[in-house]
Structures are given as C-alpha cells and as structure tokens.
C-alpha cells in the first residue's frame, strides 16, 4: 500500500504538483512526502512554476498572523527593556518632566492660574504628582472639567477621571458633551474624553513660566 502511494506521489511530483497538493490528493503526511520525494529531480521549468505558485488564502493568513505576532513580541521586548532603564523618578527628574510637559501641553495664555489638558491617563497621573509633590498644590485648589462626546457615558468619564486624578467629583465642573455624528459607529479613540485640570493660582502660573523660560535658556553639558 505504501509503495503504491509513494509511486503515485513521485508521478504527481514529476508532473509539477506541490507537496500540499500531493498530500491532499493521496492523503499522506508531508513528512512522508519529504522522505519519498527527496531524490526526485524536477525539470527547471516545473521547479520555477512551483516557486511562483500562489499561496492559498489560509496559508497567506497564517503567515500574516505569524508575522504580526513576531512583530508584536519584538515591540513588547523593546518596551519592557526600556521600562527597566527607568526604575524611579527622583524629585529632580519629576520637576523637569512636569515642567516640560506643562511647556508642551499646559495653558500659557491666562495668567490667573495653571491649566493642563490631556486625554492620556499616564500623563495626567504624572502631572498630578508634579502639582502635588513639586508645586505643593493643596487638594482643595484643584478643579476639573471634562470634555467628551454626547454618545459616551458621562458618569463613567467622571468616575474614571476622578480615580485617575484622585480629585473628588465635588471639585468637577459640569461635564461638557459635544455632539458628534462623525464619531457614531466608529471606534472611540477617546472613550473617556479629555480632562482639563486647573489651579487658580497666579503665583504658580508665573513660577511655571519662569521654570520653562529657564529650561529653554540653560545650555546643555558640552555646549559653549
């Protein structure tokens, strides 16, 4: 029985059939075919034809998933290695990080107080540490204002940002829900909206402006 299958496999191979096609037609494993057909020499034209043969949809999808999985693992590995490089934030590094983030994302036009808006919870957490630890802002001075879309759940947004900032809801202004037909039916990139943390303190605002100006003018090591 095995000899019959092997002889048939050899004939099919010489006729230009792929291992996958032969395995499917005679019902044998590809490992057996590798052994049976290892000495079969193909005509160069047939060999070229086999190499150019398109993959099945399943094979293409399998390769795509495998490639994406490998890329994902590489990305995760790089991220984890980078995380190990920063073990803790000292007061000095927290000060610089907070000033630079405020420089990039903070309010700089109203001198009556400091204001920081963003939708990234990690950034908001870091800025709250900066305000509390470096700027020594008292808890009752914080105010929050959420901007979201009307099709999203306002209560969930308020609870979420209250948890992230550790600011009680009693210090939140009424949430602003913006109508948006364009966002309906699409993936919500801002499921909790954007939060605006404000501190009514002119002195703090001026300090922030001074720190920003100083960082922008201080030369780096090695510069003349």
JSON list of N, CA, C and O in Angstrom, two decimals, residues 51-70:
[
{"chain": "A", "resi": 51, "resn": "UNK", "atom": "N", "xyz": [7.70, 27.41, -7.58]},
{"chain": "A", "resi": 51, "resn": "UNK", "atom": "CA", "xyz": [8.12, 28.52, -6.72]},
{"chain": "A", "resi": 51, "resn": "UNK", "atom": "C", "xyz": [7.25, 29.74, -6.90]},
{"chain": "A", "resi": 51, "resn": "UNK", "atom": "O", "xyz": [7.12, 30.57, -6.00]},
{"chain": "A", "resi": 52, "resn": "UNK", "atom": "N", "xyz": [6.64, 29.86, -8.09]},
{"chain": "A", "resi": 52, "resn": "UNK", "atom": "CA", "xyz": [5.79, 31.01, -8.36]},
{"chain": "A", "resi": 52, "resn": "UNK", "atom": "C", "xyz": [4.32, 30.74, -8.04]},
{"chain": "A", "resi": 52, "resn": "UNK", "atom": "O", "xyz": [3.48, 31.63, -8.17]},
{"chain": "A", "resi": 53, "resn": "UNK", "atom": "N", "xyz": [4.03, 29.52, -7.63]},
{"chain": "A", "resi": 53, "resn": "UNK", "atom": "CA", "xyz": [2.64, 29.14, -7.34]},
{"chain": "A", "resi": 53, "resn": "UNK", "atom": "C", "xyz": [2.10, 29.96, -6.17]},
{"chain": "A", "resi": 53, "resn": "UNK", "atom": "O", "xyz": [2.75, 30.06, -5.12]},
{"chain": "A", "resi": 54, "resn": "UNK", "atom": "N", "xyz": [0.93, 30.58, -6.33]},
{"chain": "A", "resi": 54, "resn": "UNK", "atom": "CA", "xyz": [0.39, 31.43, -5.25]},
{"chain": "A", "resi": 54, "resn": "UNK", "atom": "C", "xyz": [-0.01, 30.61, -4.03]},
{"chain": "A", "resi": 54, "resn": "UNK", "atom": "O", "xyz": [-0.41, 29.46, -4.15]},
{"chain": "A", "resi": 55, "resn": "UNK", "atom": "N", "xyz": [0.13, 31.22, -2.87]},
{"chain": "A", "resi": 55, "resn": "UNK", "atom": "CA", "xyz": [-0.28, 30.58, -1.64]},
{"chain": "A", "resi": 55, "resn": "UNK", "atom": "C", "xyz": [-1.80, 30.60, -1.52]},
{"chain": "A", "resi": 55, "resn": "UNK", "atom": "O", "xyz": [-2.47, 31.46, -2.08]},
{"chain": "A", "resi": 56, "resn": "UNK", "atom": "N", "xyz": [-2.34, 29.64, -0.79]},
{"chain": "A", "resi": 56, "resn": "UNK", "atom": "CA", "xyz": [-3.77, 29.65, -0.53]},
{"chain": "A", "resi": 56, "resn": "UNK", "atom": "C", "xyz": [-4.09, 30.79, 0.43]},
{"chain": "A", "resi": 56, "resn": "UNK", "atom": "O", "xyz": [-3.21, 31.31, 1.12]},
{"chain": "A", "resi": 57, "resn": "UNK", "atom": "N", "xyz": [-5.37, 31.14, 0.48]},
{"chain": "A", "resi": 57, "resn": "UNK", "atom": "CA", "xyz": [-5.78, 32.22, 1.37]},
{"chain": "A", "resi": 57, "resn": "UNK", "atom": "C", "xyz": [-5.46, 31.88, 2.83]},
{"chain": "A", "resi": 57, "resn": "UNK", "atom": "O", "xyz": [-5.03, 32.74, 3.58]},
{"chain": "A", "resi": 58, "resn": "UNK", "atom": "N", "xyz": [-5.68, 30.62, 3.20]},
{"chain": "A", "resi": 58, "resn": "UNK", "atom": "CA", "xyz": [-5.40, 30.19, 4.59]},
{"chain": "A", "resi": 58, "resn": "UNK", "atom": "C", "xyz": [-3.91, 30.32, 4.90]},
{"chain": "A", "resi": 58, "resn": "UNK", "atom": "O", "xyz": [-3.53, 30.75, 5.99]},
{"chain": "A", "resi": 59, "resn": "UNK", "atom": "N", "xyz": [-3.08, 29.92, 3.93]},
{"chain": "A", "resi": 59, "resn": "UNK", "atom": "CA", "xyz": [-1.62, 29.99, 4.15]},
{"chain": "A", "resi": 59, "resn": "UNK", "atom": "C", "xyz": [-1.16, 31.43, 4.29]},
{"chain": "A", "resi": 59, "resn": "UNK", "atom": "O", "xyz": [-0.34, 31.75, 5.14]},
{"chain": "A", "resi": 60, "resn": "UNK", "atom": "N", "xyz": [-1.71, 32.29, 3.44]},
{"chain": "A", "resi": 60, "resn": "UNK", "atom": "CA", "xyz": [-1.35, 33.71, 3.49]},
{"chain": "A", "resi": 60, "resn": "UNK", "atom": "C", "xyz": [-1.76, 34.32, 4.83]},
{"chain": "A", "resi": 60, "resn": "UNK", "atom": "O", "xyz": [-1.01, 35.06, 5.46]},
{"chain": "A", "resi": 61, "resn": "UNK", "atom": "N", "xyz": [-2.97, 33.96, 5.29]},
{"chain": "A", "resi": 61, "resn": "UNK", "atom": "CA", "xyz": [-3.47, 34.50, 6.56]},
{"chain": "A", "resi": 61, "resn": "UNK", "atom": "C", "xyz": [-2.63, 33.98, 7.73]},
{"chain": "A", "resi": 61, "resn": "UNK", "atom": "O", "xyz": [-2.33, 34.72, 8.67]},
{"chain": "A", "resi": 62, "resn": "UNK", "atom": "N", "xyz": [-2.23, 32.71, 7.64]},
{"chain": "A", "resi": 62, "resn": "UNK", "atom": "CA", "xyz": [-1.41, 32.12, 8.70]},
{"chain": "A", "resi": 62, "resn": "UNK", "atom": "C", "xyz": [-0.06, 32.83, 8.78]},
{"chain": "A", "resi": 62, "resn": "UNK", "atom": "O", "xyz": [0.44, 33.14, 9.87]},
{"chain": "A", "resi": 63, "resn": "UNK", "atom": "N", "xyz": [0.54, 33.09, 7.61]},
{"chain": "A", "resi": 63, "resn": "UNK", "atom": "CA", "xyz": [1.83, 33.78, 7.59]},
{"chain": "A", "resi": 63, "resn": "UNK", "atom": "C", "xyz": [1.69, 35.21, 8.10]},
{"chain": "A", "resi": 63, "resn": "UNK", "atom": "O", "xyz": [2.58, 35.73, 8.79]},
{"chain": "A", "resi": 64, "resn": "UNK", "atom": "N", "xyz": [0.57, 35.85, 7.73]},
{"chain": "A", "resi": 64, "resn": "UNK", "atom": "CA", "xyz": [0.34, 37.23, 8.19]},
{"chain": "A", "resi": 64, "resn": "UNK", "atom": "C", "xyz": [0.23, 37.28, 9.70]},
{"chain": "A", "resi": 64, "resn": "UNK", "atom": "O", "xyz": [0.84, 38.14, 10.36]},
{"chain": "A", "resi": 65, "resn": "UNK", "atom": "N", "xyz": [-0.54, 36.36, 10.27]},
{"chain": "A", "resi": 65, "resn": "UNK", "atom": "CA", "xyz": [-0.71, 36.32, 11.72]},
{"chain": "A", "resi": 65, "resn": "UNK", "atom": "C", "xyz": [0.61, 36.03, 12.43]},
{"chain": "A", "resi": 65, "resn": "UNK", "atom": "O", "xyz": [0.91, 36.60, 13.48]},
{"chain": "A", "resi": 66, "resn": "UNK", "atom": "N", "xyz": [1.39, 35.12, 11.84]},
{"chain": "A", "resi": 66, "resn": "UNK", "atom": "CA", "xyz": [2.69, 34.78, 12.42]},
{"chain": "A", "resi": 66, "resn": "UNK", "atom": "C", "xyz": [3.62, 35.99, 12.41]},
{"chain": "A", "resi": 66, "resn": "UNK", "atom": "O", "xyz": [4.32, 36.27, 13.40]},
{"chain": "A", "resi": 67, "resn": "UNK", "atom": "N", "xyz": [3.61, 36.73, 11.29]},
{"chain": "A", "resi": 67, "resn": "UNK", "atom": "CA", "xyz": [4.47, 37.92, 11.18]},
{"chain": "A", "resi": 67, "resn": "UNK", "atom": "C", "xyz": [4.05, 38.99, 12.18]},
{"chain": "A", "resi": 67, "resn": "UNK", "atom": "O", "xyz": [4.90, 39.59, 12.86]},
{"chain": "A", "resi": 68, "resn": "UNK", "atom": "N", "xyz": [2.74, 39.20, 12.30]},
{"chain": "A", "resi": 68, "resn": "UNK", "atom": "CA", "xyz": [2.24, 40.20, 13.24]},
{"chain": "A", "resi": 68, "resn": "UNK", "atom": "C", "xyz": [2.57, 39.81, 14.68]},
{"chain": "A", "resi": 68, "resn": "UNK", "atom": "O", "xyz": [2.91, 40.66, 15.50]},
{"chain": "A", "resi": 69, "resn": "UNK", "atom": "N", "xyz": [2.45, 38.51, 14.96]},
{"chain": "A", "resi": 69, "resn": "UNK", "atom": "CA", "xyz": [2.77, 38.03, 16.31]},
{"chain": "A", "resi": 69, "resn": "UNK", "atom": "C", "xyz": [4.24, 38.25, 16.64]},
{"chain": "A", "resi": 69, "resn": "UNK", "atom": "O", "xyz": [4.59, 38.69, 17.75]},
{"chain": "A", "resi": 70, "resn": "UNK", "atom": "N", "xyz": [5.10, 37.97, 15.68]},
{"chain": "A", "resi": 70, "resn": "UNK", "atom": "CA", "xyz": [6.54, 38.16, 15.89]},
{"chain": "A", "resi": 70, "resn": "UNK", "atom": "C", "xyz": [6.87, 39.63, 16.09]},
{"chain": "A", "resi": 70, "resn": "UNK", "atom": "O", "xyz": [7.68, 39.99, 16.96]}
]
